[in-house]
Short mmCIF file of C-alpha atoms in Angstrom, two decimals:
data_model
loop_
_atom_site.label_atom_id
_atom_site.label_comp_id
_atom_site.label_asym_id
_atom_site.label_seq_id
_atom_site.Cartn_x
_atom_site.Cartn_y
_atom_site.Cartn_z
CA MET H 1006 -12.76 18.27 -23.31
CA LYS H 1007 -10.34 17.05 -20.70
CA GLU H 1008 -9.40 19.34 -17.89
CA TYR H 1009 -5.84 19.69 -16.57
CA TYR H 1010 -5.33 20.02 -12.82
CA PRO H 1011 -2.27 20.78 -10.70
CA LEU H 1012 -1.21 18.15 -8.18
CA THR H 1013 -2.60 18.29 -4.66
CA ALA H 1014 -0.16 18.65 -1.75
CA ALA H 1015 -0.35 14.89 -1.10
CA GLN H 1016 0.41 14.11 -4.74
CA LYS H 1017 3.21 16.68 -4.80
CA MET H 1018 4.86 14.93 -1.86
CA HIS H 1019 5.29 11.78 -3.98
CA HIS H 1020 6.14 13.80 -7.08
CA ASN H 1021 8.92 15.63 -5.22
CA TRP H 1022 10.39 12.34 -4.07
CA ILE H 1023 10.44 11.16 -7.69
CA LYS H 1024 12.29 14.37 -8.61
CA THR H 1025 14.73 14.16 -5.70
CA TYR H 1026 15.56 10.49 -6.09
CA LYS H 1027 15.31 10.55 -9.89
CA THR H 1028 13.23 7.38 -10.16
CA GLN H 1029 9.52 6.68 -10.25
CA GLN H 1030 10.22 3.51 -8.27
CA VAL H 1031 9.93 5.48 -5.01
CA SER H 1032 6.27 6.10 -5.87
CA GLY H 1033 5.17 2.53 -6.51
CA VAL H 1034 2.48 0.81 -4.46
CA SER H 1035 1.48 -2.82 -4.99
CA VAL H 1036 -0.86 -5.31 -3.44
CA VAL H 1037 -2.18 -8.78 -4.15
CA ALA H 1038 -5.65 -9.81 -3.01
CA SER H 1039 -6.71 -13.43 -3.38
CA LEU H 1040 -9.13 -16.02 -2.09
CA LYS H 1041 -8.74 -19.74 -1.57
CA SER H 1042 -11.54 -20.52 -3.97
CA PRO H 1043 -12.03 -21.02 -7.69
CA LEU H 1044 -12.85 -17.72 -9.41
CA ASP H 1045 -14.60 -17.06 -12.70
CA PHE H 1046 -11.71 -15.19 -14.35
CA GLY H 1047 -13.88 -14.06 -17.27
CA LEU H 1048 -16.21 -12.40 -14.82
CA LEU H 1049 -13.34 -11.05 -12.70
CA LYS H 1050 -11.88 -9.43 -15.83
CA LYS H 1051 -15.23 -7.76 -16.54
CA CYS H 1052 -15.35 -6.46 -12.94
CA ILE H 1053 -11.79 -5.07 -13.10
CA GLN H 1054 -12.67 -3.30 -16.35
CA LEU H 1055 -15.80 -1.96 -14.70
CA GLU H 1056 -13.69 -0.76 -11.76
CA PHE H 1057 -11.66 1.35 -14.21
CA GLU H 1058 -14.95 3.07 -15.09
CA ARG H 1059 -16.12 3.49 -11.50
CA TYR H 1060 -12.87 4.53 -9.83
CA GLY H 1061 -11.66 7.61 -11.67
CA CYS H 1062 -8.23 7.72 -10.01
CA MET H 1063 -7.23 4.60 -11.99
CA ARG H 1064 -7.52 6.67 -15.18
CA VAL H 1065 -5.28 9.55 -14.07
CA ARG H 1066 -2.32 10.44 -16.28
CA PHE H 1067 0.39 13.07 -16.06
CA THR H 1068 1.64 15.51 -18.65
CA ARG H 1069 5.25 15.88 -19.69
CA PRO H 1070 7.19 17.73 -16.94
CA ASP H 1071 7.82 21.43 -17.58
CA LYS H 1072 11.26 23.06 -17.19
CA ASP H 1073 10.92 22.88 -13.39
CA GLY H 1074 9.88 19.24 -13.46
CA GLU H 1075 6.25 20.03 -12.61
CA VAL H 1076 3.40 18.10 -14.17
CA LYS H 1077 -0.37 18.47 -14.54
CA GLN H 1078 -2.83 15.65 -14.18
CA TYR H 1079 -5.89 14.73 -16.20
CA ILE H 1080 -8.38 11.90 -16.22
CA VAL H 1081 -8.93 9.93 -19.41
CA GLU H 1082 -12.54 9.12 -20.11
CA LYS H 1083 -12.05 5.44 -20.86
CA ASP H 1084 -9.45 2.76 -20.27
CA THR H 1085 -10.55 -0.38 -22.05
CA ARG H 1086 -7.39 -2.41 -21.64
CA ASP H 1087 -7.24 -6.18 -21.53
CA ILE H 1088 -6.56 -7.67 -18.11
CA PRO H 1089 -4.04 -10.52 -18.41
CA LEU H 1090 -4.13 -13.70 -16.33
CA LYS H 1091 -0.81 -14.89 -14.92
CA ASP H 1092 -0.46 -18.46 -13.72
CA LEU H 1093 1.89 -18.81 -10.75
CA SER H 1094 0.25 -21.93 -9.40
CA ASN H 1095 3.18 -24.24 -10.18
CA MET H 1096 5.43 -22.60 -7.57
CA SER H 1097 5.33 -22.28 -3.78
CA LEU H 1098 3.43 -19.38 -2.23
CA ALA H 1099 6.75 -17.91 -1.05
CA GLU H 1100 8.13 -18.09 -4.61
CA ALA H 1101 4.97 -16.50 -5.98
CA ASP H 1102 5.27 -13.69 -3.43
CA GLN H 1103 8.90 -13.27 -4.46
CA LEU H 1104 7.91 -12.95 -8.12
CA MET H 1105 5.18 -10.43 -7.33
CA GLN H 1106 7.75 -8.54 -5.26
CA GLN H 1107 9.78 -8.20 -8.49
CA TRP H 1108 6.70 -6.81 -10.27
CA ALA H 1109 6.40 -4.23 -7.48
CA TYR H 1110 9.88 -2.90 -8.36
CA GLU H 1111 8.79 -2.02 -11.91
CA THR H 1112 8.43 1.61 -12.86
CA PHE H 1113 5.96 3.60 -14.92
CA ASP H 1114 8.27 5.57 -17.19
CA GLY H 1115 6.89 8.07 -19.67
CA ASP H 1116 4.43 10.92 -20.01
CA ASP H 1117 0.73 10.67 -20.77
CA ILE H 1118 0.73 6.95 -20.02
CA PRO H 1119 -1.43 4.83 -17.69
CA MET H 1120 0.05 4.75 -14.18
CA CYS H 1121 -1.76 1.61 -13.11
CA ASP H 1122 -1.29 -2.08 -13.90
CA VAL H 1123 -3.69 -4.85 -12.97
CA CYS H 1124 -3.44 -8.55 -13.68
CA MET H 1125 -5.36 -11.57 -12.49
CA VAL H 1126 -3.34 -14.28 -10.77
CA LYS H 1127 -3.61 -17.99 -10.17
CA LEU H 1128 -1.52 -18.54 -7.07
CA PRO H 1129 -0.30 -21.75 -5.43
CA GLU H 1130 -2.38 -23.60 -2.82
CA GLY H 1131 -5.61 -22.78 -4.63
CA PHE H 1132 -5.53 -19.00 -4.14
CA HIS H 1133 -6.97 -16.90 -6.97
CA GLY H 1134 -7.19 -13.15 -7.24
CA PHE H 1135 -5.55 -10.09 -8.70
CA PHE H 1136 -2.38 -8.03 -8.38
CA ILE H 1137 -2.45 -4.23 -8.58
CA HIS H 1138 0.58 -2.03 -9.12
CA MET H 1139 0.02 1.73 -9.16
CA ASP H 1140 1.73 5.07 -8.80
CA HIS H 1141 1.20 6.54 -5.32
CA ARG H 1142 0.20 9.86 -6.87
CA LEU H 1143 -2.99 8.08 -7.96
CA ILE H 1144 -3.86 6.21 -4.81
CA ASP H 1145 -2.89 5.48 -1.21
CA SER H 1146 -3.35 2.29 0.77
CA CYS H 1147 -6.83 3.24 2.07
CA GLY H 1148 -7.88 3.95 -1.51
CA LEU H 1149 -6.61 0.53 -2.56
CA VAL H 1150 -8.56 -1.22 0.20
CA VAL H 1151 -11.74 0.58 -0.88
CA MET H 1152 -11.06 -0.43 -4.48
CA ILE H 1153 -10.48 -4.10 -3.63
CA ASN H 1154 -13.70 -4.27 -1.64
CA ASP H 1155 -15.68 -2.51 -4.37
CA LEU H 1156 -14.28 -4.84 -6.98
CA MET H 1157 -15.26 -7.91 -5.00
CA GLU H 1158 -18.72 -6.46 -4.39
CA LEU H 1159 -19.09 -6.17 -8.16
CA TYR H 1160 -17.92 -9.77 -8.52
CA THR H 1161 -20.34 -11.15 -5.94
CA HIS H 1162 -23.16 -9.09 -7.45
CA TYR H 1163 -22.71 -10.75 -10.84
CA ARG H 1164 -21.75 -14.13 -9.41
CA PHE H 1165 -24.17 -14.49 -6.49
CA GLN H 1166 -26.75 -11.78 -7.23
CA SER H 1167 -25.85 -9.81 -4.11
CA SER H 1168 -26.83 -6.13 -4.21
CA TYR H 1169 -24.92 -3.84 -6.56
CA PRO H 1170 -22.28 -1.79 -4.69
CA ASP H 1171 -23.12 1.81 -3.80
CA ASP H 1172 -21.76 4.45 -6.13
CA LEU H 1173 -18.27 5.70 -5.37
CA ALA H 1174 -17.68 9.44 -5.12
CA ASP H 1175 -16.44 11.05 -8.32
CA PHE H 1176 -12.65 11.41 -8.16
CA GLU H 1177 -12.57 14.55 -10.31
CA THR H 1178 -15.21 16.36 -8.23
CA VAL H 1179 -13.35 15.63 -4.98
CA LEU H 1180 -10.04 16.61 -6.56
CA ALA H 1181 -11.48 19.96 -7.69
CA LYS H 1182 -12.90 20.55 -4.19
CA ASP H 1183 -9.53 19.78 -2.59
CA LEU H 1184 -7.69 22.15 -4.90
CA LYS H 1185 -10.25 24.89 -4.29
CA ARG H 1186 -9.89 24.45 -0.54
CA ALA H 1187 -6.10 24.57 -0.76
CA SER H 1188 -6.26 27.85 -2.68
CA ASN H 1189 -8.46 29.57 -0.07
CA GLU H 1190 -6.27 32.53 0.89
CA LYS H 1191 -7.68 32.98 4.37
CA ARG H 1192 -7.16 29.33 5.22
CA PHE H 1193 -3.68 29.36 3.73
CA ALA H 1194 -2.67 32.37 5.84
CA LYS H 1195 -3.99 30.72 8.99
CA ASP H 1196 -2.22 27.45 8.28
CA LYS H 1197 1.03 29.23 7.44
CA LYS H 1198 0.82 31.19 10.66
CA PHE H 1199 0.43 27.98 12.67
CA TRP H 1200 3.53 26.39 11.18
CA ASP H 1201 5.57 29.61 11.32
CA ASP H 1202 4.54 30.16 14.96
CA GLN H 1203 5.91 26.74 15.83
CA LEU H 1204 9.31 27.67 14.42
CA ASP H 1205 9.15 31.08 16.14
CA ALA H 1206 8.48 29.40 19.48
CA LEU H 1207 10.87 26.45 19.25
CA GLY H 1208 13.53 27.57 16.81
CA GLU H 1209 15.35 25.22 14.49
CA PRO H 1210 14.55 21.51 15.02
CA LEU H 1211 17.29 19.09 16.02
CA TYR H 1212 17.93 15.80 14.23
CA SER H 1213 17.72 12.60 16.28
CA ASP H 1214 18.80 9.29 14.78
CA ILE H 1215 17.81 5.72 15.58
CA GLN H 1216 21.54 4.98 15.79
CA GLY H 1217 22.32 7.75 18.22
CA PRO H 1218 24.17 11.09 18.02
CA SER H 1219 27.08 9.83 15.89
CA VAL H 1220 24.99 10.31 12.72
CA LEU H 1221 24.53 14.02 13.36
CA ASP H 1222 28.19 14.33 14.38
CA GLU H 1223 29.26 12.83 11.05
CA ALA H 1224 26.99 15.22 9.14
CA ARG H 1225 28.51 18.16 11.04
CA LYS H 1226 32.00 17.02 10.04
CA ARG H 1227 31.00 16.41 6.44
CA HIS H 1228 29.51 19.88 6.07
CA GLY H 1229 32.14 21.60 8.22
CA MET H 1230 29.34 23.09 10.34
CA GLU H 1231 29.75 22.32 14.01
CA ASN H 1232 26.29 23.64 14.87
CA LEU H 1233 24.44 21.85 12.09
CA ARG H 1234 21.14 20.45 13.36
CA ALA H 1235 20.14 18.37 10.32
CA ALA H 1236 21.68 15.17 8.92
CA ASP H 1237 22.19 13.93 5.36
CA ILE H 1238 19.58 12.02 3.38
CA GLU H 1239 20.74 8.89 1.56
CA LEU H 1240 20.34 9.62 -2.15
CA GLU H 1241 22.27 6.83 -3.85
CA ASN H 1242 21.50 3.49 -2.22
CA LEU H 1243 17.74 3.38 -1.72
CA PHE H 1244 17.50 -0.34 -1.19
CA VAL H 1245 15.03 -1.19 1.51
CA GLN H 1246 14.47 -4.22 3.70
CA VAL H 1247 11.34 -4.96 5.66
CA LYS H 1248 11.25 -6.45 9.13
CA ASP H 1249 7.87 -7.33 10.61
CA TYR H 1250 7.11 -7.92 14.28
CA TYR H 1251 3.83 -9.25 15.55
CA LEU H 1252 2.27 -8.10 18.80
CA GLU H 1253 -0.20 -10.67 20.12
CA PRO H 1254 -3.88 -9.88 20.75
CA GLU H 1255 -3.63 -9.66 24.54
CA PRO H 1256 -0.90 -7.00 24.77
CA THR H 1257 -2.53 -5.23 21.82
CA LYS H 1258 -5.76 -5.09 23.80
CA ASN H 1259 -3.86 -3.62 26.76
CA LEU H 1260 -2.57 -0.80 24.55
CA MET H 1261 -6.00 -0.21 23.06
CA ASP H 1262 -7.71 -0.24 26.47
CA PHE H 1263 -5.18 2.28 27.74
CA CYS H 1264 -5.94 4.53 24.77
CA MET H 1265 -9.68 4.20 25.30
CA ASN H 1266 -9.54 4.76 29.06
CA HIS H 1267 -7.35 7.85 28.65
CA GLN H 1268 -9.05 9.26 25.51
CA LEU H 1269 -5.81 8.90 23.59
CA SER H 1270 -5.39 7.90 19.99
CA MET H 1271 -3.11 4.96 19.15
CA THR H 1272 -1.09 7.19 16.81
CA ASN H 1273 -0.15 9.46 19.69
CA LEU H 1274 0.81 6.56 21.94
CA LEU H 1275 3.03 5.16 19.18
CA LEU H 1276 4.60 8.57 18.60
CA LEU H 1277 5.40 8.71 22.31
CA GLY H 1278 7.02 5.26 22.13
CA ILE H 1279 9.23 6.25 19.20
CA ARG H 1280 10.15 9.67 20.56
CA THR H 1281 11.10 8.24 23.95
CA TYR H 1282 13.36 5.70 22.24
CA LEU H 1283 14.98 8.43 20.15
CA SER H 1284 15.49 10.51 23.26
CA LYS H 1285 17.01 7.52 25.10
CA VAL H 1286 19.56 6.77 22.38
CA ASN H 1287 20.42 10.44 21.86
CA ASN H 1288 21.62 11.25 25.39
CA GLY H 1289 18.19 12.30 26.62
CA GLN H 1290 17.59 14.82 23.80
CA GLU H 1291 14.33 16.64 24.58
CA ASP H 1292 13.57 18.14 21.17
CA ILE H 1293 12.43 15.31 18.91
CA THR H 1294 10.68 15.41 15.55
CA ILE H 1295 9.01 12.43 13.87
CA GLU H 1296 7.22 12.54 10.54
CA ASN H 1297 3.70 11.23 10.93
CA PHE H 1298 1.48 10.29 8.01
CA ILE H 1299 -2.13 11.38 7.99
CA SER H 1300 -4.75 9.94 5.69
CA ARG H 1301 -7.04 12.84 4.90
CA ARG H 1302 -10.20 10.78 4.58
CA SER H 1303 -13.01 11.97 6.78
CA THR H 1304 -16.16 12.45 4.73
CA HIS H 1305 -17.97 9.75 2.81
CA ASP H 1306 -16.81 11.31 -0.47
CA GLU H 1307 -13.18 11.44 0.69
CA TRP H 1308 -13.36 7.78 1.68
CA THR H 1309 -14.78 6.55 -1.60
CA SER H 1310 -13.18 8.79 -4.21
CA GLY H 1311 -9.80 7.04 -4.33
CA GLY H 1312 -6.83 9.26 -4.95
CA SER H 1313 -3.75 9.90 -2.87
CA ARG H 1314 -4.80 11.55 0.37
CA THR H 1315 -1.98 10.50 2.65
CA ILE H 1316 0.33 13.27 3.67
CA MET H 1317 3.01 13.64 6.29
CA PHE H 1318 3.65 16.38 8.80
CA PRO H 1319 6.44 16.76 11.33
CA CYS H 1320 5.30 16.03 14.88
CA ARG H 1321 7.75 18.04 16.95
CA THR H 1322 7.67 17.96 20.71
CA VAL H 1323 10.06 19.25 23.36
CA ILE H 1324 9.42 17.12 26.41
CA SER H 1325 11.43 17.25 29.62
CA PRO H 1326 12.45 13.91 31.19
CA ASP H 1327 10.59 14.99 34.36
CA THR H 1328 7.27 14.85 32.50
CA ASP H 1329 5.16 11.86 33.45
CA PHE H 1330 4.20 9.37 30.74
CA ILE H 1331 0.52 10.28 30.50
CA SER H 1332 1.20 14.04 30.44
CA ALA H 1333 3.74 13.48 27.66
CA ALA H 1334 1.11 11.51 25.74
CA TYR H 1335 -1.38 14.37 26.11
CA GLU H 1336 1.28 16.85 25.03
CA ILE H 1337 1.74 14.89 21.81
CA GLN H 1338 -2.02 14.61 21.37
CA ASN H 1339 -2.37 18.35 21.77
CA VAL H 1340 0.30 18.99 19.12
CA GLN H 1341 -1.25 16.43 16.78
CA ASN H 1342 -4.77 17.89 17.15
CA ARG H 1343 -3.44 21.27 16.13
CA ILE H 1344 -1.59 19.72 13.21
CA TYR H 1345 -4.82 18.05 12.06
CA MET H 1346 -6.50 21.44 12.05
CA HIS H 1347 -3.78 22.76 9.75
CA SER H 1348 -3.27 19.67 7.63
CA ASN H 1349 -4.46 21.41 4.47
CA TYR H 1350 -1.08 23.04 4.30
CA ASP H 1351 1.52 21.80 1.86
CA PRO H 1352 4.33 20.27 3.97
CA GLU H 1353 6.83 21.25 1.30
CA LEU H 1354 6.28 24.85 2.39
CA ILE H 1355 7.24 23.99 5.98
CA GLU H 1356 10.49 22.53 4.72
CA LYS H 1357 11.13 25.54 2.46
CA GLU H 1358 10.53 27.90 5.38
CA MET H 1359 13.03 26.02 7.53
CA ARG H 1360 15.63 26.13 4.75
CA ARG H 1361 15.02 29.86 4.35
CA ARG H 1362 15.33 30.57 8.07
CA TYR H 1363 18.14 28.23 9.03
CA HIS H 1364 20.03 27.83 5.75
CA THR H 1365 19.76 24.07 6.12
CA PRO H 1366 22.01 22.39 3.53
CA GLU H 1367 20.29 20.75 0.60
CA HIS H 1368 19.45 17.04 0.98
CA THR H 1369 19.51 17.08 4.76
CA THR H 1370 16.66 16.34 7.12
CA TYR H 1371 15.60 16.79 10.74
CA GLU H 1372 13.86 13.41 10.96
CA SER H 1373 15.00 9.81 10.87
CA CYS H 1374 11.68 8.10 11.68
CA TYR H 1375 8.38 8.08 9.84
CA LEU H 1376 5.18 6.58 11.18
CA THR H 1377 1.95 5.41 9.58
CA TYR H 1378 -0.76 3.98 11.77
CA GLN H 1379 -3.23 2.06 9.65
CA PRO H 1380 -6.32 0.98 11.53
CA MET H 1381 -7.77 -0.68 8.42
CA PRO H 1382 -6.58 -4.21 7.45
CA VAL H 1383 -6.57 -5.35 3.79
CA LYS H 1384 -9.51 -7.63 4.15
CA MET H 1385 -12.44 -8.35 1.93
CA GLU H 1386 -15.40 -7.92 4.21
CA ASN H 1387 -17.89 -9.06 1.64
CA PRO H 1388 -20.34 -11.48 3.38
CA HIS H 1389 -20.10 -13.90 0.42
CA LEU H 1390 -16.34 -14.16 0.86
CA VAL H 1391 -15.85 -13.70 4.56
CA ASN H 1392 -15.52 -17.41 5.31
CA LEU H 1393 -12.97 -18.01 2.59
CA GLN H 1394 -9.29 -18.04 3.42
CA GLN H 1395 -7.57 -14.95 2.00
CA HIS H 1396 -4.03 -14.17 0.97
CA SER H 1397 -3.37 -10.45 0.77
CA LYS H 1398 0.00 -8.80 0.86
CA TRP H 1399 1.47 -5.36 0.35
CA PHE H 1400 4.74 -5.27 -1.56
CA ALA H 1401 7.38 -2.65 -0.86
CA ASN H 1402 8.50 -0.71 -3.94
CA GLY H 1403 12.12 -1.48 -3.08
CA ALA H 1404 13.30 2.12 -3.02
CA ALA H 1405 13.04 3.90 0.30
CA THR H 1406 13.05 7.68 0.50
CA LYS H 1407 13.14 7.48 4.27
CA LYS H 1408 15.72 6.06 6.64
CA MET H 1409 13.10 4.17 8.69
CA TYR H 1410 9.42 3.98 7.95
CA LEU H 1411 7.20 2.15 10.40
CA THR H 1412 3.73 1.01 9.41
CA VAL H 1413 1.58 -0.22 12.28
CA SER H 1414 -1.57 -2.11 11.35
CA HIS H 1415 -4.12 -4.34 13.03
CA THR H 1416 -4.38 -8.01 12.17
CA GLU H 1417 -7.54 -10.07 11.79
CA GLU H 1418 -6.89 -11.97 15.02
CA GLY H 1419 -6.78 -8.79 17.09
CA GLY H 1420 -3.01 -8.36 17.18
CA MET H 1421 -0.88 -5.62 15.69
CA ASN H 1422 1.79 -5.80 13.03
CA PHE H 1423 4.82 -3.52 13.23
CA SER H 1424 6.38 -3.35 9.79
CA TYR H 1425 9.75 -1.60 9.73
CA HIS H 1426 11.01 -0.52 6.29
CA TYR H 1427 14.62 0.51 6.59
CA GLN H 1428 17.32 1.69 4.23
CA THR H 1429 20.03 -0.94 4.18
CA ALA H 1430 22.67 1.66 3.34
CA HIS H 1431 22.89 2.58 7.02
CA LEU H 1432 20.66 0.29 9.02
CA GLU H 1433 20.62 -3.39 9.80
CA GLU H 1434 17.97 -5.74 11.06
CA HIS H 1435 19.52 -5.49 14.50
CA ASP H 1436 18.71 -1.75 14.61
CA MET H 1437 15.05 -2.63 14.02
CA GLU H 1438 15.17 -5.32 16.71
CA LEU H 1439 16.44 -2.76 19.18
CA LEU H 1440 13.87 -0.19 18.13
CA TYR H 1441 10.96 -2.62 18.41
CA TYR H 1442 12.21 -4.11 21.68
CA TYR H 1443 12.64 -0.75 23.39
CA MET H 1444 9.44 0.71 21.91
CA MET H 1445 7.50 -2.15 23.50
CA ARG H 1446 9.38 -1.89 26.81
CA ILE H 1447 8.70 1.87 26.91
CA LEU H 1448 5.03 1.57 25.97
CA PHE H 1449 4.20 -1.25 28.36
CA LYS H 1450 6.13 0.35 31.23
CA GLY H 1451 4.32 3.61 30.48
CA ILE H 1452 0.82 2.17 30.36
CA ALA H 1453 1.50 0.14 33.53
CA GLU H 1454 2.74 3.23 35.37
CA PRO H 1455 1.41 6.31 33.58
CA ASP H 1456 2.54 8.60 36.38
CA MET H 1457 6.16 7.55 36.04
CA SER H 1458 8.40 10.18 34.45
CA ILE H 1459 9.72 9.71 30.93
CA GLY H 1460 13.27 10.01 32.29
CA GLU H 1461 12.67 7.21 34.78
CA ILE H 1462 11.13 5.00 32.09
CA MET H 1463 14.14 5.62 29.83
CA ARG H 1464 16.44 4.64 32.68
CA LEU H 1465 14.54 1.48 33.63
CA VAL H 1466 13.82 -0.09 30.24
CA MET U 788 -32.48 25.54 5.36
CA THR U 789 -31.89 26.66 8.95
CA GLN U 790 -28.35 27.11 10.18
CA GLU U 791 -28.84 24.13 12.50
CA MET U 792 -29.91 21.87 9.63
CA GLN U 793 -27.10 23.18 7.44
CA PHE U 794 -24.71 22.37 10.28
CA LYS U 795 -26.10 18.87 10.74
CA THR U 796 -25.90 18.21 7.00
CA ILE U 797 -22.17 18.89 7.18
CA VAL U 798 -21.79 16.68 10.26
CA ALA U 799 -23.63 13.89 8.42
CA GLN U 800 -20.95 13.83 5.71
CA TYR U 801 -18.50 12.66 8.36
CA CYS U 802 -20.58 9.90 9.94
CA LYS U 803 -23.35 7.40 9.31
CA VAL U 804 -26.07 9.37 11.12
CA THR U 805 -28.49 11.38 8.97
CA PRO U 806 -29.24 15.03 9.85
CA GLU U 807 -32.78 14.00 10.79
CA GLU U 808 -31.60 11.32 13.20
CA MET U 809 -28.98 13.55 14.78
CA THR U 810 -29.79 14.86 18.25
CA ASN U 811 -28.10 17.80 19.91
CA SER U 812 -26.87 15.69 22.82
CA MET U 813 -24.85 13.41 20.54
CA ARG U 814 -21.11 13.43 21.21
CA PHE U 815 -18.84 13.75 18.22
CA ARG U 816 -16.41 11.00 19.22
CA GLU U 817 -18.45 8.47 21.16
CA ASP U 818 -21.81 8.71 19.37
CA LEU U 819 -20.90 9.91 15.88
CA GLY U 820 -17.57 8.08 15.60
CA PHE U 821 -15.41 11.09 14.78
CA SER U 822 -11.65 10.60 15.02
CA SER U 823 -9.47 13.56 16.02
CA LEU U 824 -8.60 14.10 12.38
CA ASP U 825 -12.28 13.91 11.32
CA PHE U 826 -13.17 16.49 13.94
CA MET U 827 -10.44 18.90 12.93
CA SER U 828 -11.24 18.50 9.22
CA PHE U 829 -14.90 19.11 10.00
CA LEU U 830 -14.04 22.35 11.79
CA GLY U 831 -12.17 23.49 8.70
CA GLU U 832 -15.26 22.78 6.63
CA LEU U 833 -17.38 24.79 9.08
CA GLU U 834 -15.01 27.74 8.77
CA ASP U 835 -15.29 27.63 4.98
CA THR U 836 -19.07 27.16 4.88
CA PHE U 837 -20.02 29.77 7.47
CA ASP U 838 -17.07 32.08 6.71
CA LEU U 839 -15.87 32.28 10.28
CA GLU U 840 -12.69 31.84 12.24
CA LEU U 841 -12.66 29.37 15.08
CA GLU U 842 -10.26 29.73 17.97
CA GLU U 843 -8.37 26.52 18.68
CA GLU U 844 -8.82 26.86 22.43
CA ASP U 845 -12.61 27.09 22.02
CA VAL U 846 -13.03 24.25 19.56
CA LEU U 847 -10.92 21.78 21.51
CA LYS U 848 -13.49 22.06 24.33
CA VAL U 849 -16.42 21.12 22.09
CA LEU U 850 -17.73 17.61 22.77
CA THR U 851 -21.36 17.56 21.61
CA VAL U 852 -23.47 18.77 18.68
CA GLU U 853 -25.18 21.21 21.03
CA GLU U 854 -21.88 22.72 22.19
CA ALA U 855 -20.79 23.16 18.58
CA LEU U 856 -24.11 24.83 17.71
CA GLU U 857 -23.74 27.18 20.68
CA LEU U 858 -20.24 28.08 19.53
CA LEU U 859 -21.60 28.84 16.06
CA GLU U 860 -24.31 31.04 17.57
CA ARG U 861 -21.74 33.07 19.50
CA LEU U 862 -19.64 33.79 16.41
#
């Protein structure tokens, strides 16, 4: 008999966005993985079907929403669908990417239906592989990378007699453990206290926009509240553009060496770069909050069970311009370490608490920037495939719930990719150029002179 | 199972070192490859398993398996 489970906090985050923005499109995640090599598509189909058996999160479905819009999830025992093959080889690679981008905009509409689509693709220039489109409530990007690697291990096992891949952790078991942990009353009370204490100590957060203080000023006028500290969320025009910037291997190494030599994590250095920029363009504002995504995958089971384990928490710091760069970095690290310790908490409750305390108007926010640092590239590390040229690409779902969402990832050549997803309703490519340019100026000035004050760095860059 | 072995079994879920191979002088970050998030999640698991409450100030000073075991002993 199938068991019904509530959503985890990470799943609820996506579910709430679907409710707020009234479209499942905001929850889509899509990727293509391909190799420049002929593939046995009959065998690949068998492996994809086998992956549906091995990776339980691909079989998750949701019940019809109740009167409050809440759903339950369950895992169907079998999904024996056919896996179609789509031939895109008669177009250019750019055109094929454009077509797959259209597929990424498609929505899963309905209750008790599969929330995952997979097809095999013949791409131009001799690339062959598969395209996966899923609902984010089922999987996050780490989960997709694990799935792609497992699938190719299955393929090389049957094709080249390599060893059979290790078992993946059971999705349902890990889900049940997560839910049990989240309902631990003692833990809940401790986590709630941590987040409440932060508000007690610092008071209401203050919005800071990439475009400067005029955005908050406009929100104040619109709401007729001269002391409003939050700004409006765009609800109508969710169209998103993506602007990528590439940081070469040598400067990337400088950033990484700095992190290693100062026992800092890259996430915290990036947070410092963004917060210093926000402070610079908001008249030196000291109280800055950035939403930072955390992928809650630490144990072997968490890594291999699939599911959606990425969740965001506000990283709020109040840093004086007199603070030197390295001390500011440690201040952020200290805050982040504490957040990690309390990352079982449902971030929706933090938001609710702020609305209760400060009567924040509906559909307003304290944050304009969201960060994901992804140390893991989409790369098939299978030894049978490692020498083959690969074409892998993430496709944006085309509907942004966030004003600016930066994903930082490492490239195969040792560089870093800064991918800025921005809502076109209010932002232009030029805003991203400025953000990237100043982030880099701030970071490289800071790592060159870590004892220099944040205020001085803001003035010089 | 001794408390030490129970502790090392939990640590082993977060890294590629087996409880048997794990020495007390191993450092969580450098030798066992823990990230900050791994370490904090692990502490949460310790709290649940051993039904104890860890003080943030104490745990942030812990660097090695031995120091973590000593902290457990004291609680």
